[in-house]
CSV table of C-alpha atoms in Angstrom, one decimal:
chain,number,residue,atom,x,y,z
A,1,MET,CA,81.5,84.4,97.6
A,2,ALA,CA,85.1,86.4,98.5
A,3,ARG,CA,87.7,85.6,96.3
A,4,SER,CA,91.0,83.9,98.5
A,5,ASP,CA,94.3,86.0,98.8
A,6,VAL,CA,95.8,83.5,96.3
A,7,GLN,CA,93.0,83.7,93.5
A,8,LEU,CA,93.1,87.9,94.1
A,9,MET,CA,96.9,87.6,93.3
A,10,LEU,CA,96.2,85.4,90.1
A,11,ASP,CA,93.8,87.7,89.1
A,12,VAL,CA,96.1,90.7,89.3
A,13,LYS,CA,98.7,88.3,87.1
A,14,SER,CA,95.9,88.1,84.7
A,15,GLY,CA,96.6,91.9,84.3
A,16,ASP,CA,92.7,92.8,86.7
A,17,ASP,CA,94.8,95.4,88.9
A,18,SER,CA,91.3,96.1,90.5
A,19,SER,CA,92.5,92.9,92.4
A,20,PHE,CA,95.6,94.1,93.3
A,21,GLU,CA,93.6,97.4,95.0
A,22,LEU,CA,92.0,94.5,97.1
A,23,LEU,CA,94.4,93.2,98.7
A,24,LEU,CA,96.2,96.6,99.2
A,25,ARG,CA,93.1,97.4,101.3
A,26,LYS,CA,93.4,93.8,103.0
A,27,TYR,CA,96.4,94.0,103.9
A,28,ARG,CA,98.2,98.0,104.3
A,29,THR,CA,97.2,98.2,108.1
A,30,PRO,CA,98.6,94.8,109.5
A,31,LEU,CA,101.7,95.6,106.7
A,32,VAL,CA,102.6,98.7,108.4
A,33,ASN,CA,102.0,97.7,112.0
A,34,PHE,CA,104.1,94.9,111.4
A,35,LEU,CA,106.9,96.7,110.2
A,36,TYR,CA,106.8,99.8,112.4
A,37,ARG,CA,107.0,97.4,114.8
A,38,MET,CA,109.8,95.8,113.7
A,39,VAL,CA,111.5,99.2,112.7
A,40,ARG,CA,110.5,101.5,115.5
A,41,ASP,CA,110.1,103.9,113.0
A,42,ALA,CA,106.1,105.3,111.3
A,43,ALA,CA,107.6,107.2,108.4
A,44,ALA,CA,109.9,104.1,107.6
A,45,ALA,CA,107.1,101.9,108.2
A,46,GLU,CA,105.1,103.2,105.2
A,47,ASP,CA,108.2,103.2,102.9
A,48,LEU,CA,108.5,99.5,103.1
A,49,ALA,CA,105.3,99.0,103.2
A,50,GLN,CA,105.2,100.8,100.1
A,51,GLU,CA,108.2,98.9,99.1
A,52,VAL,CA,106.3,95.6,99.7
A,53,PHE,CA,103.4,96.1,97.8
A,54,LEU,CA,105.3,97.1,94.9
A,55,ARG,CA,107.5,94.2,95.1
A,56,VAL,CA,103.9,92.0,94.8
A,57,TYR,CA,103.1,93.7,92.0
A,58,ARG,CA,106.5,93.5,90.2
A,59,ALA,CA,106.2,89.6,90.6
A,60,ARG,CA,103.0,89.2,89.9
A,61,GLY,CA,104.0,87.2,87.0
A,62,GLN,CA,106.2,84.7,88.0
A,63,TYR,CA,103.6,84.2,90.7
A,64,LEU,CA,102.9,80.8,91.5
A,65,PRO,CA,100.5,79.6,94.4
A,66,THR,CA,103.3,77.4,96.2
A,67,ALA,CA,102.6,79.0,99.4
A,68,LYS,CA,100.1,81.4,101.2
A,69,PHE,CA,99.8,84.4,100.1
A,70,THR,CA,100.6,86.1,103.8
A,71,THR,CA,103.7,83.6,104.0
A,72,TRP,CA,105.3,85.1,100.5
A,73,MET,CA,104.0,88.9,101.4
A,74,PHE,CA,104.9,88.9,105.3
A,75,ARG,CA,108.6,86.9,103.6
A,76,ILE,CA,109.4,90.3,101.6
A,77,ALA,CA,108.1,92.8,103.7
A,78,THR,CA,110.2,90.9,106.8
A,79,ASN,CA,112.7,90.6,104.6
A,80,LEU,CA,112.8,93.9,103.5
A,81,ALA,CA,112.4,95.1,107.4
A,82,LEU,CA,115.6,92.9,108.3
A,83,ASN,CA,117.7,94.4,105.9
A,84,ALA,CA,117.0,97.9,106.5
A,85,LEU,CA,117.7,97.5,110.3
A,86,ARG,CA,120.9,95.5,109.5
A,87,ASP,CA,122.2,98.7,107.2
A,88,GLY,CA,121.0,101.3,109.7
A,89,ARG,CA,118.9,103.0,107.0
A,90,TYR,CA,116.4,104.0,109.4
A,91,ARG,CA,118.0,104.8,113.0
A,92,GLN,CA,116.1,103.9,116.0
A,93,GLN,CA,113.8,106.8,116.5
A,94,GLU,CA,111.4,106.9,119.6
A,95,VAL,CA,108.3,107.8,118.1
A,96,SER,CA,106.1,107.7,120.9
A,97,ILE,CA,102.5,106.5,119.9
A,98,ASP,CA,100.9,110.0,120.7
A,99,ARG,CA,103.5,111.8,118.3
A,100,SER,CA,102.4,109.4,115.6
A,101,ALA,CA,98.7,109.7,115.7
A,102,VAL,CA,99.3,113.7,115.5
A,103,ASP,CA,101.4,113.2,112.4
A,104,HIS,CA,98.8,111.4,111.0
A,105,SER,CA,95.7,113.7,111.8
A,106,VAL,CA,97.9,116.7,110.6
A,107,ASP,CA,98.4,114.4,107.2
A,108,GLY,CA,94.8,114.7,106.0
A,109,GLU,CA,91.7,113.1,106.4
A,110,SER,CA,91.2,112.4,110.5
A,111,ASP,CA,89.5,115.8,111.8
A,112,GLN,CA,90.9,114.5,115.2
A,113,PRO,CA,93.9,115.6,116.6
A,114,ALA,CA,94.9,113.0,118.9
A,115,LEU,CA,95.2,115.7,122.1
A,116,GLU,CA,91.3,115.7,121.8
A,117,ILE,CA,90.9,111.7,122.1
A,118,ALA,CA,91.6,112.5,126.0
A,119,ASP,CA,89.1,114.9,126.1
A,120,ARG,CA,85.9,112.0,125.1
A,121,GLN,CA,87.5,109.6,127.5
A,122,PRO,CA,85.3,109.7,131.1
A,123,SER,CA,88.8,110.5,132.8
A,124,ILE,CA,91.8,112.0,131.5
A,125,GLU,CA,93.8,110.2,134.0
A,126,LEU,CA,92.2,106.9,132.5
A,127,GLU,CA,93.6,108.0,129.0
A,128,LEU,CA,96.9,108.5,130.8
A,129,ILE,CA,97.3,105.6,132.3
A,130,ARG,CA,96.5,103.8,129.0
A,131,ARG,CA,98.9,105.5,127.3
A,132,ASP,CA,101.8,104.9,129.4
A,133,ARG,CA,101.2,100.9,129.2
A,134,ALA,CA,100.5,100.8,125.4
A,135,GLU,CA,104.2,102.9,125.6
A,136,GLN,CA,105.5,100.3,128.1
A,137,ILE,CA,104.0,97.7,126.0
A,138,ARG,CA,105.6,98.9,122.7
A,139,ARG,CA,109.1,99.6,124.6
A,140,ALA,CA,109.2,95.9,125.6
A,141,VAL,CA,108.1,94.7,122.2
A,142,GLU,CA,110.7,96.8,120.3
A,143,ALA,CA,113.6,95.3,122.7
A,144,LEU,CA,112.9,91.9,121.7
A,145,PRO,CA,116.4,90.8,119.5
A,146,GLU,CA,114.6,91.1,115.9
A,147,LYS,CA,113.8,87.3,115.2
A,148,GLN,CA,112.3,86.9,118.2
A,149,ARG,CA,110.0,90.2,117.3
A,150,ALA,CA,109.3,89.0,114.4
A,151,ALA,CA,108.0,86.0,115.2
A,152,VAL,CA,105.9,87.2,118.2
A,153,LEU,CA,104.4,89.6,116.0
A,154,LEU,CA,103.4,87.8,113.1
A,155,HIS,CA,102.1,85.1,116.0
A,156,LYS,CA,100.1,87.4,118.2
A,157,TYR,CA,99.0,90.2,115.6
A,158,GLN,CA,98.6,88.1,112.9
A,159,GLU,CA,97.5,85.0,114.0
A,160,MET,CA,99.8,83.1,111.7
A,161,ASP,CA,100.1,79.4,112.5
A,162,TYR,CA,103.4,77.9,113.0
A,163,ASP,CA,104.7,76.5,109.3
A,164,GLU,CA,103.5,79.9,108.4
A,165,ILE,CA,105.4,81.7,110.4
A,166,ALA,CA,108.7,79.3,110.1
A,167,GLY,CA,108.2,79.9,106.2
A,168,VAL,CA,108.7,83.7,106.4
A,169,LEU,CA,111.3,83.3,108.9
A,170,GLY,CA,113.0,80.7,107.1
A,171,CYS,CA,113.6,78.6,110.4
A,172,SER,CA,112.2,75.0,111.3
A,173,GLU,CA,108.4,74.7,113.4
A,174,SER,CA,110.9,73.2,116.4
A,175,ALA,CA,112.8,76.5,116.3
A,176,LEU,CA,110.2,79.1,115.6
A,177,LYS,CA,108.6,77.5,119.4
A,178,SER,CA,112.1,78.2,120.6
A,179,LEU,CA,111.9,81.2,119.6
A,180,LEU,CA,108.5,82.4,120.9
A,181,PHE,CA,109.1,80.6,124.0
A,182,ARG,CA,112.1,83.0,124.5
A,183,ALA,CA,110.2,86.2,123.4
A,184,TYR,CA,107.4,85.0,125.8
A,185,GLU,CA,109.4,84.8,128.5
A,186,THR,CA,111.4,88.3,128.0
A,187,LEU,CA,107.2,90.0,127.5
A,188,ARG,CA,106.5,88.0,130.9
A,189,VAL,CA,108.9,89.4,132.8
A,190,GLU,CA,109.1,92.5,131.2
A,191,LEU,CA,105.4,93.3,131.5
A,192,ALA,CA,104.7,91.7,134.9
A,193,PRO,CA,104.0,95.3,136.1
A,194,LEU,CA,102.0,96.0,134.0
A,195,VAL,CA,99.8,92.8,134.5
A,196,GLU,CA,100.2,93.1,138.3
A,197,ALA,CA,98.9,97.1,137.9
A,198,ALA,CA,95.8,95.8,135.7
A,199,GLN,CA,95.1,93.0,138.1
A,200,GLN,CA,95.2,95.6,141.3
A,201,THR,CA,93.0,97.4,139.5
A,202,GLN,CA,90.3,94.8,139.1
A,203,ALA,CA,90.3,94.3,142.4
A,204,GLY,CA,89.8,97.6,143.6
A,205,GLN,CA,86.8,98.6,140.8
A,206,PRO,CA,83.8,96.0,143.1
A,207,GLY,CA,84.6,98.2,145.9
A,208,LYS,CA,84.1,100.9,143.8
B,1,MET,CA,107.9,65.3,131.2
B,2,ASN,CA,110.3,68.1,133.0
B,3,CYS,CA,111.2,71.6,132.5
B,4,GLY,CA,112.8,71.2,129.4
B,5,HIS,CA,109.5,69.7,127.8
B,6,THR,CA,107.9,72.9,128.4
B,7,GLU,CA,109.9,74.9,126.7
B,8,LYS,CA,109.4,73.2,123.8
B,9,ASN,CA,105.3,72.8,124.2
B,10,LEU,CA,104.2,75.6,126.5
B,11,VAL,CA,103.3,77.9,123.3
B,12,ALA,CA,101.3,75.7,121.9
B,13,TYR,CA,99.6,74.4,124.7
B,14,LEU,CA,98.3,78.0,125.8
B,15,ASP,CA,97.6,78.1,121.7
B,16,GLY,CA,95.1,75.0,121.9
B,17,LYS,CA,97.5,73.4,119.5
B,18,LEU,CA,99.0,70.6,121.4
B,19,HIS,CA,97.8,67.1,120.8
B,20,PRO,CA,96.0,65.6,123.1
B,21,ALA,CA,98.4,62.9,124.7
B,22,GLU,CA,101.3,65.8,124.9
B,23,ARG,CA,98.8,68.5,126.3
B,24,ARG,CA,98.1,65.5,129.2
B,25,GLN,CA,101.9,65.2,129.8
B,26,LEU,CA,102.1,69.2,129.8
B,27,GLU,CA,99.0,69.7,132.4
B,28,ALA,CA,100.1,66.5,134.6
B,29,HIS,CA,104.2,68.0,134.7
B,30,LEU,CA,102.2,71.7,135.4
B,31,ALA,CA,100.3,69.8,138.3
B,32,THR,CA,103.0,69.4,140.0
B,33,CYS,CA,105.7,71.9,139.0
B,34,ALA,CA,105.1,75.4,140.4
B,35,ALA,CA,107.5,77.2,139.0
B,36,CYS,CA,106.4,76.2,135.0
B,37,ARG,CA,102.8,76.4,136.7
B,38,GLU,CA,103.4,80.3,137.2
B,39,ARG,CA,105.3,80.8,133.8
B,40,ALA,CA,102.5,79.5,131.9
B,41,GLU,CA,99.9,82.0,133.7
B,42,GLY,CA,102.6,85.0,133.0
B,43,PHE,CA,102.8,83.7,129.0
B,44,ARG,CA,98.8,83.9,129.3
B,45,SER,CA,99.3,87.4,130.9
B,46,ALA,CA,101.5,88.8,128.6
B,47,TRP,CA,99.4,87.8,125.8
B,48,ASN,CA,96.6,89.4,127.5
B,49,VAL,CA,98.5,92.1,127.9
B,50,LEU,CA,99.7,92.8,124.2
B,51,ASP,CA,95.7,93.3,123.6
B,52,GLU,CA,96.3,96.6,124.5
B,53,LEU,CA,99.3,97.8,121.7
B,54,PRO,CA,97.4,100.4,119.7
B,55,VAL,CA,96.7,99.9,115.8
B,56,LEU,CA,98.7,102.0,113.8
B,57,PRO,CA,96.4,104.0,111.1
B,58,PRO,CA,98.4,103.8,107.8
B,59,SER,CA,98.6,107.9,106.6
B,60,PRO,CA,95.7,108.8,104.5
B,61,ALA,CA,98.1,109.8,101.3
B,62,PHE,CA,99.5,105.7,101.8
B,63,ASP,CA,97.3,103.9,99.0
B,64,ALA,CA,98.0,106.9,96.8
B,65,ARG,CA,101.6,106.7,97.1
B,66,VAL,CA,101.4,103.1,96.5
B,67,ARG,CA,99.1,103.5,93.3
B,68,ALA,CA,101.4,105.9,92.2
B,69,ARG,CA,104.5,103.7,92.2
B,70,VAL,CA,102.6,101.0,90.7
B,71,GLU,CA,101.5,103.4,87.9
B,72,GLN,CA,105.2,103.9,86.8
B,73,GLU,CA,105.5,100.1,86.6
B,74,PRO,CA,105.9,99.2,83.2
B,75,ARG,CA,102.6,97.3,81.7
B,76,ARG,CA,103.3,94.2,80.6
B,77,ALA,CA,101.5,92.8,77.6
B,78,TRP,CA,99.3,89.8,79.7
B,79,PHE,CA,99.5,87.7,76.6
B,80,TRP,CA,103.2,87.9,77.3
B,81,ALA,CA,102.9,87.0,80.9
B,82,TRP,CA,100.7,84.6,80.6
B,83,ILE,CA,102.8,82.4,78.2
B,84,VAL,CA,106.3,83.6,79.2
B,85,PRO,CA,106.8,82.1,82.9
B,86,SER,CA,110.2,83.9,82.8
B,87,PRO,CA,112.2,87.4,82.3
B,88,ARG,CA,115.2,85.1,80.5
B,89,MET,CA,112.2,83.6,78.3
B,90,ALA,CA,110.4,87.2,77.7
B,91,PHE,CA,114.0,88.4,76.5
B,92,ALA,CA,114.8,85.5,74.5
B,93,ALA,CA,111.6,85.6,72.7
B,94,THR,CA,111.9,89.3,72.4
B,95,ALA,CA,114.9,89.0,71.1
B,96,LEU,CA,113.9,86.1,68.0
B,97,LEU,CA,110.9,88.2,67.2
B,98,ILE,CA,113.4,91.6,66.3
B,99,ALA,CA,116.2,89.1,64.5
B,100,SER,CA,113.1,87.8,62.2
B,101,ILE,CA,111.7,91.1,61.2
B,102,TRP,CA,115.6,92.2,60.8
B,103,LEU,CA,116.3,89.0,58.5
B,104,SER,CA,113.1,89.3,56.7
B,105,SER,CA,114.5,92.9,55.8
B,106,PHE,CA,117.1,90.9,53.5
B,107,GLN,CA,115.0,89.3,51.2
B,108,PRO,CA,115.8,89.1,47.6
B,109,GLY,CA,113.3,90.6,46.0
B,110,ARG,CA,114.1,93.7,47.8
B,111,ILE,CA,117.5,94.2,46.9
B,112,PRO,CA,117.5,96.8,43.5
B,113,THR,CA,119.0,95.8,40.2
B,114,ALA,CA,119.6,97.5,36.9
B,115,HIS,CA,118.2,94.9,34.8
B,116,PRO,CA,115.3,96.6,33.0
B,117,SER,CA,113.6,92.8,32.3
B,118,ALA,CA,113.6,92.4,35.9
B,119,GLY,CA,111.4,95.9,37.2
B,120,ALA,CA,108.3,94.1,37.0
B,121,ALA,CA,109.2,91.0,39.1
B,122,ASN,CA,111.0,93.2,41.5
B,123,GLN,CA,107.8,95.3,42.0
B,124,ASN,CA,105.9,91.9,42.7
B,125,ALA,CA,108.8,91.1,45.0
B,126,GLU,CA,108.2,94.1,47.1
B,127,ALA,CA,104.3,94.3,46.7
B,128,GLU,CA,105.1,90.5,48.4
B,129,PHE,CA,106.9,91.7,51.4
B,130,GLY,CA,104.8,94.2,52.0
B,131,MET,CA,102.3,92.0,52.3
B,132,ILE,CA,104.6,89.5,54.5
B,133,LYS,CA,105.3,92.4,56.7
B,134,ASP,CA,102.0,93.4,57.7
B,135,LEU,CA,101.0,89.8,58.4
B,136,PRO,CA,100.1,89.3,61.9
B,137,VAL,CA,102.1,86.1,62.2
B,138,LEU,CA,105.4,87.6,62.9
B,139,GLU,CA,103.8,89.2,65.6
B,140,ASN,CA,102.3,86.1,66.9
B,141,TYR,CA,104.4,84.9,69.9
B,142,ASP,CA,102.4,81.3,69.8
B,143,VAL,CA,103.3,80.8,66.6
B,144,LEU,CA,106.8,81.6,66.7
B,145,THR,CA,107.5,78.9,69.6
B,146,SER,CA,105.7,76.3,68.4
B,147,PHE,CA,106.1,76.4,64.9
B,148,ASP,CA,105.0,73.1,64.2
B,149,ALA,CA,104.4,74.0,60.5
B,150,LEU,CA,107.9,72.9,60.1
B,151,SER,CA,107.4,69.6,61.3
B,152,ASP,CA,104.7,69.0,59.5
B,153,LEU,CA,106.1,69.3,56.1
B,154,PRO,CA,106.7,66.1,54.3
B,155,VAL,CA,110.3,65.2,54.3
B,156,GLN,CA,112.4,64.0,51.5
B,157,GLN,CA,113.2,60.6,51.5
B,158,ALA,CA,116.4,58.9,50.0
B,159,ALA,CA,115.5,58.2,46.3
B,160,GLN,CA,115.7,54.6,46.8
B,161,PRO,CA,113.3,53.1,49.1
B,162,GLN,CA,115.2,51.1,52.1
B,163,PRO,CA,114.4,47.2,51.5
B,164,LEU,CA,112.1,45.3,53.8
B,165,ASN,CA,114.4,43.1,54.5
B,166,GLN,CA,117.1,45.9,55.6
B,167,MET,CA,114.9,46.9,58.4
């Protein structure tokens, strides 16, 4: 039976570094993505995610399982991201999705340069549309105010409960629901053209 | 229910986390309010569109960088980590241990003396100190912090026992 995150962290506290490795593998991608959407810079997101893991490791001796592990870890991540944004340490760089993908392919393991992805698709045009839509979504999410953005990222992509997100952001559940409402209201307006385009595409498909 | 209540409950409604009574109220409102119905539909569509945001994979070197930083961290003795819940306690315990070792270096037996008749006794004292110094008890924090042995010693009572009628 798989150990819970809290049990893994308690094992880390007892000196079992292999449990820390399991937590690292489980949460590196969610953390890097959350931080990337928060600070809008892929390299900065990786730096901050490393810092989160380091802080989790450093705090192992004092770890008490009073809250869910993810609440605790994402609270560290959110505070780091908000502080970094306020310090202006990370400029709001316009890193396109293609650019970040190329950066990673250069970095090591991936043998497939990002541009080759299009070659594997049935249509280059469809791939360009997909990228354009992803870019617009990214811009809409990243344009949200910091707290609203964090709330949506935790709600949508981490699928956290309201009490957990409220714990991460240090607000009441009622305030969180208000934050989420305002965020989704903005996204509803900003993403409306994409919704319409998708509906038109779907409506046109049966006739093809 | 009015449009103001929708703001409070719409996200929970779409998440399926609204209490049945509140859900029925909201659905009744949506049936009569086109603006809130449009908003609810817009929220649902935006939620679905957000699925198209690609996941950024961490760089292949990410794990190695984290491991390198973690390996630079001082390794704590796990016994200490388990028994000492805070850095302050750890510092106090360490200070106590160092002070104990330092004070033990002032054992009377170690003071050199010119008196020839004290030579043999002095040698014995030094041998005893060597044994004491090597005893693991000084390195055992558990013993230092819960030195029950002291409280178990018989307490010397006053010379005259208290008469029962005074108790």
